XYZ file of C-alpha atoms in Angstrom:
343
model
C 1.813 -3.277 52.105
C -1.153 -2.885 50.442
C -4.441 -1.751 51.949
C -6.555 -4.612 53.230
C -9.843 -5.305 54.954
C -11.550 -2.330 53.228
C -10.315 -0.028 55.559
C -10.745 3.348 53.808
C -8.383 5.830 55.781
C -5.245 5.291 58.097
C -4.569 8.001 60.650
C -0.863 7.961 61.533
C 0.212 9.413 64.746
C 4.014 9.344 65.944
C 4.578 8.989 69.248
C 7.607 10.352 71.162
C 7.903 12.150 74.536
C 4.271 13.420 74.290
C 2.741 12.478 77.793
C 1.802 16.221 78.181
C -0.385 16.484 75.042
C -1.061 12.745 73.791
C -4.267 12.404 75.549
C -6.008 15.442 73.697
C -4.609 14.249 70.421
C -5.509 10.561 70.824
C -9.045 11.385 71.848
C -9.585 13.621 68.818
C -8.857 10.891 66.663
C -10.447 8.328 68.540
C -13.692 10.285 68.518
C -13.907 10.820 64.833
C -17.192 10.579 63.536
C -15.933 8.702 60.420
C -15.402 4.723 61.690
C -13.715 2.976 58.741
C -10.385 3.646 59.729
C -7.296 2.709 61.180
C -5.246 4.652 63.867
C -1.405 3.403 63.539
C 0.694 4.550 66.572
C 4.016 4.840 65.749
C 6.102 4.304 68.780
C 9.503 6.058 68.122
C 10.979 4.230 71.419
C 9.498 6.800 73.776
C 10.640 6.395 77.368
C 7.819 8.554 78.958
C 4.059 7.587 79.779
C 2.794 8.448 76.407
C 2.405 4.723 75.409
C 0.613 4.006 78.916
C -1.752 6.745 78.314
C -2.766 5.367 75.008
C -3.297 1.821 76.422
C -5.295 2.977 78.933
C -7.825 4.830 76.822
C -7.673 1.953 74.492
C -8.889 -0.471 77.314
C -11.865 1.510 77.787
C -12.559 1.982 73.973
C -16.109 0.230 72.760
C -15.869 1.383 69.165
C -15.155 -0.161 66.053
C -11.940 1.593 64.802
C -9.152 -0.433 63.848
C -5.971 0.652 66.146
C -2.342 -0.749 65.252
C 0.976 -0.122 66.732
C 4.590 -0.185 64.992
C 7.451 0.175 67.500
C 10.944 1.317 67.092
C 13.492 0.428 69.609
C 14.839 4.196 69.243
C 13.961 7.321 68.125
C 15.390 7.843 64.338
C 13.305 10.717 63.153
C 10.120 12.008 62.468
C 10.703 11.617 58.623
C 11.321 7.883 59.530
C 7.941 7.576 61.312
C 5.948 9.062 58.049
C 7.933 6.476 55.913
C 6.548 3.874 57.803
C 3.298 4.876 57.924
C 3.203 5.087 54.079
C 4.670 1.591 53.967
C 2.714 -0.088 56.395
C -0.809 1.732 56.286
C -3.820 -0.446 55.423
C -6.095 1.992 54.499
C -6.738 3.195 50.943
C -5.925 6.925 52.165
C -3.507 8.259 54.396
C -3.667 11.128 57.076
C -0.826 12.494 59.035
C -1.485 13.842 62.526
C 1.153 14.835 65.283
C 0.738 13.855 69.048
C 0.451 17.331 70.140
C -2.372 18.690 67.865
C -6.227 17.963 67.747
C -8.535 17.365 64.916
C -12.218 18.257 64.890
C -14.670 15.673 64.943
C -15.498 15.539 61.781
C -12.167 16.079 60.234
C -11.503 12.582 58.285
C -15.218 12.517 57.049
C -14.935 16.023 55.667
C -11.725 15.016 53.818
C -12.850 11.727 52.744
C -16.202 12.903 51.522
C -14.270 15.410 49.258
C -11.996 12.615 48.098
C -14.997 10.704 47.005
C -16.760 13.565 45.264
C -13.909 14.312 43.107
C -11.116 11.907 43.310
C -7.698 13.411 43.421
C -4.180 12.867 44.424
C -4.776 14.709 47.844
C -7.221 16.841 49.588
C -5.823 19.769 51.896
C -7.821 21.372 54.545
C -7.479 24.603 56.396
C -6.115 24.884 60.081
C -5.893 27.125 63.006
C -3.067 27.876 65.684
C -3.467 27.615 69.110
C -0.668 29.076 71.848
C 0.075 28.042 75.279
C -2.704 30.268 76.573
C -5.009 28.475 74.177
C -5.678 31.446 72.268
C -6.522 30.742 68.646
C -5.738 32.442 65.588
C -5.845 31.697 61.661
C -3.120 29.295 60.653
C -3.909 28.600 56.904
C -7.062 29.278 55.087
C -7.900 27.885 51.789
C -10.503 28.733 49.476
C -12.602 25.881 48.225
C -11.097 24.893 45.125
C -9.977 22.005 42.704
C -6.675 22.156 40.859
C -7.021 19.918 38.132
C -3.297 19.977 36.480
C 0.258 19.621 37.574
C 0.920 23.012 36.242
C -2.201 24.506 38.088
C -0.761 22.781 41.421
C 2.759 24.349 40.920
C 1.609 27.685 39.837
C -0.379 28.022 43.046
C 2.594 26.918 45.368
C 5.460 28.295 43.482
C 4.003 31.335 42.361
C 0.920 32.301 44.474
C 1.978 30.585 47.654
C -1.314 29.286 48.439
C -0.284 25.788 49.151
C 0.891 24.787 52.809
C 3.972 22.673 52.958
C 2.775 20.988 56.016
C 2.593 17.494 55.858
C -0.498 17.030 58.106
C -4.185 17.966 57.794
C -4.066 16.499 54.290
C -5.680 13.119 52.784
C -3.311 11.529 50.613
C -4.147 8.820 47.954
C -1.771 6.210 49.318
C -1.273 4.307 46.132
C -0.130 7.690 44.230
C 2.440 8.424 47.291
C 3.726 4.888 46.791
C 3.821 4.659 42.934
C 5.601 8.134 42.941
C 7.888 6.967 45.890
C 6.880 10.209 47.805
C 8.733 10.139 51.195
C 10.641 11.831 53.792
C 14.473 11.774 54.850
C 14.279 9.310 57.830
C 16.561 11.127 60.204
C 15.059 14.571 59.765
C 12.791 16.337 61.980
C 12.271 18.997 59.259
C 10.338 16.445 57.220
C 7.361 18.652 55.850
C 9.052 20.802 53.426
C 10.865 18.421 51.146
C 7.927 15.929 51.106
C 5.323 18.703 50.110
C 7.525 19.898 47.216
C 8.121 16.239 46.077
C 4.245 16.016 46.265
C 3.501 19.336 44.312
C 6.054 18.268 41.724
C 4.338 14.994 41.123
C 0.704 15.499 41.660
C -1.760 15.900 38.933
C -4.903 17.059 40.881
C -5.839 18.171 44.293
C -8.625 19.710 46.238
C -8.631 22.427 48.632
C -11.233 22.773 51.636
C -11.819 25.998 53.566
C -13.112 24.129 56.580
C -10.908 24.277 59.511
C -10.425 20.631 60.561
C -7.099 20.779 62.548
C -5.920 22.836 65.547
C -2.083 23.250 65.437
C -0.847 23.541 68.987
C 2.359 25.755 69.430
C 4.559 24.855 72.687
C 7.729 26.762 73.373
C 9.747 24.100 74.207
C 9.589 22.354 70.475
C 12.609 21.848 68.599
C 11.327 23.740 65.542
C 10.046 26.781 67.696
C 13.682 27.177 69.228
C 15.320 27.090 66.103
C 13.123 29.576 64.382
C 14.751 32.146 66.406
C 18.496 31.040 66.050
C 19.728 28.248 64.212
C 22.019 25.833 65.461
C 24.842 23.981 63.345
C 22.734 20.694 63.595
C 19.473 22.567 62.350
C 21.453 24.087 59.320
C 23.096 20.845 58.386
C 19.507 19.263 57.889
C 18.326 22.313 55.921
C 21.516 22.075 53.557
C 20.685 18.251 53.547
C 17.179 19.297 52.347
C 18.474 21.805 49.708
C 20.578 19.260 48.223
C 17.616 17.109 47.553
C 16.013 20.122 46.080
C 18.782 20.477 43.482
C 18.483 16.495 42.917
C 14.690 17.112 42.202
C 15.604 20.145 39.958
C 18.291 18.022 37.849
C 15.901 15.617 37.335
C 13.130 17.754 35.943
C 12.989 18.535 32.413
C 9.683 20.257 31.899
C 10.479 23.985 31.201
C 7.883 25.489 32.977
C 8.351 23.412 36.261
C 11.927 24.186 36.021
C 11.350 27.891 35.556
C 8.830 28.068 38.654
C 11.149 25.597 40.736
C 14.500 27.783 40.135
C 12.476 31.002 40.807
C 11.324 29.568 44.322
C 14.660 28.289 45.052
C 16.312 31.520 44.532
C 13.957 33.010 47.070
C 14.327 30.258 49.616
C 18.120 30.346 49.313
C 18.332 34.159 49.872
C 15.829 33.574 53.050
C 18.658 30.817 53.992
C 21.352 32.921 53.773
C 20.001 35.911 55.732
C 18.981 33.504 58.503
C 22.497 31.727 58.367
C 24.209 34.956 58.744
C 22.003 35.924 61.598
C 22.882 32.845 63.416
C 25.197 33.278 66.813
C 25.342 29.491 67.187
C 27.974 28.907 64.301
C 31.308 30.142 63.355
C 31.927 32.536 60.453
C 33.860 29.665 58.475
C 30.810 27.666 58.831
C 28.489 30.193 57.760
C 30.966 30.490 54.593
C 30.800 26.853 53.979
C 27.057 26.563 54.376
C 26.325 29.550 51.934
C 28.801 28.268 49.407
C 27.121 24.808 49.575
C 23.373 25.794 49.100
C 24.277 28.455 46.264
C 25.366 25.906 43.488
C 22.026 25.806 42.055
C 22.178 23.181 38.990
C 20.861 25.433 35.945
C 22.059 25.930 32.706
C 22.187 28.387 29.719
C 18.600 27.412 28.840
C 17.280 27.984 32.336
C 18.903 31.555 32.277
C 17.046 32.483 29.008
C 13.901 31.128 30.008
C 13.816 32.567 33.496
C 14.580 36.032 31.998
C 12.287 36.050 29.118
C 9.243 34.173 30.997
C 9.356 34.353 34.670
C 11.083 37.150 36.679
C 13.939 38.708 35.149
C 14.573 41.326 37.988
C 14.308 38.550 40.613
C 16.703 36.373 38.530
C 19.295 39.241 38.100
C 19.198 40.186 41.914
C 19.460 36.500 42.867
C 22.575 36.083 40.688
C 24.075 38.927 42.336
C 23.287 37.705 45.812
C 24.160 34.175 45.878
C 26.135 32.962 43.151
C 30.178 32.509 43.421
C 31.798 35.274 41.334
C 32.753 33.211 38.277
C 29.181 31.839 37.979
C 27.780 35.428 38.369
C 30.157 36.652 35.374
C 28.843 33.852 33.237
C 25.369 34.051 33.786
C 25.351 37.893 33.584
C 26.979 37.660 30.165
C 24.386 35.034 29.232
C 21.867 37.429 30.023
C 23.404 40.278 28.117
C 23.609 37.961 25.189
C 19.868 36.784 25.394
C 18.980 40.735 25.447
C 20.837 41.266 22.133
C 19.594 38.244 20.164
């Protein structure tokens, strides 16, 4: 669907079992000082009072924001809700927001102003974290900056770790998302990382803002919070599926610099995953072995080995080789490095 009626921004909010938090979240969207926007409520088949609360608020609303609903009979996943927003949003720009967070009253206006000053593929803003006791701590703070090339964006993410993988609190040029087919795995709760890696690989420009425009609420009963401590079988399955998608992205990437940064980042990420899988008490030793075997098959070639060793981080590459690759692959890679050093 193309944007219509000259709506500038679509704010997308998926709703599923959010009755405890939805009032604050929805009111923060409704109270934006920016009016030329659509609020797209994505009902994922929620059986609680979430929708009733929203409808009650709308009945008293006298403003001019457009409020639309998209309803699913059952909850497929948060990734599915993100994809629906991308395909059905009427605005020229898209902002993702979760139904248990809050945004500042000037959130959309600040991001939109930044986008109009310097049109880019996306604008990202800073956020803080709020716990159950409503104590606020810094979440992610950007420095005010404009990144003008794909190389600069990838260096900022893969090398400097200065770009958050969160999908929310960013304003996207929706025509860019659609053109590059940047979307989520529909059935996944862990939708942020893969979406953001695709975004960073394809974007040619972005703008970062130091303004805190979102309050990220942390609740102890959330799926992700529980799995941060002890990964379940189902959670690891999703992680492994994401890794497979990373491998596909890498196989389709031919730019040597991009590949080098991507592989280096993947090595570090897979080392982290192996440690988390090994620590899990929720899966069997055989499952651990199978999962680790699957995520260790990085699709790299001899040219990658040479480039990584000579240009990126040879010590990391050697450590990663010894840590994660199957025995025969270790021998091949280490012999390749030996030959490179003696060319």
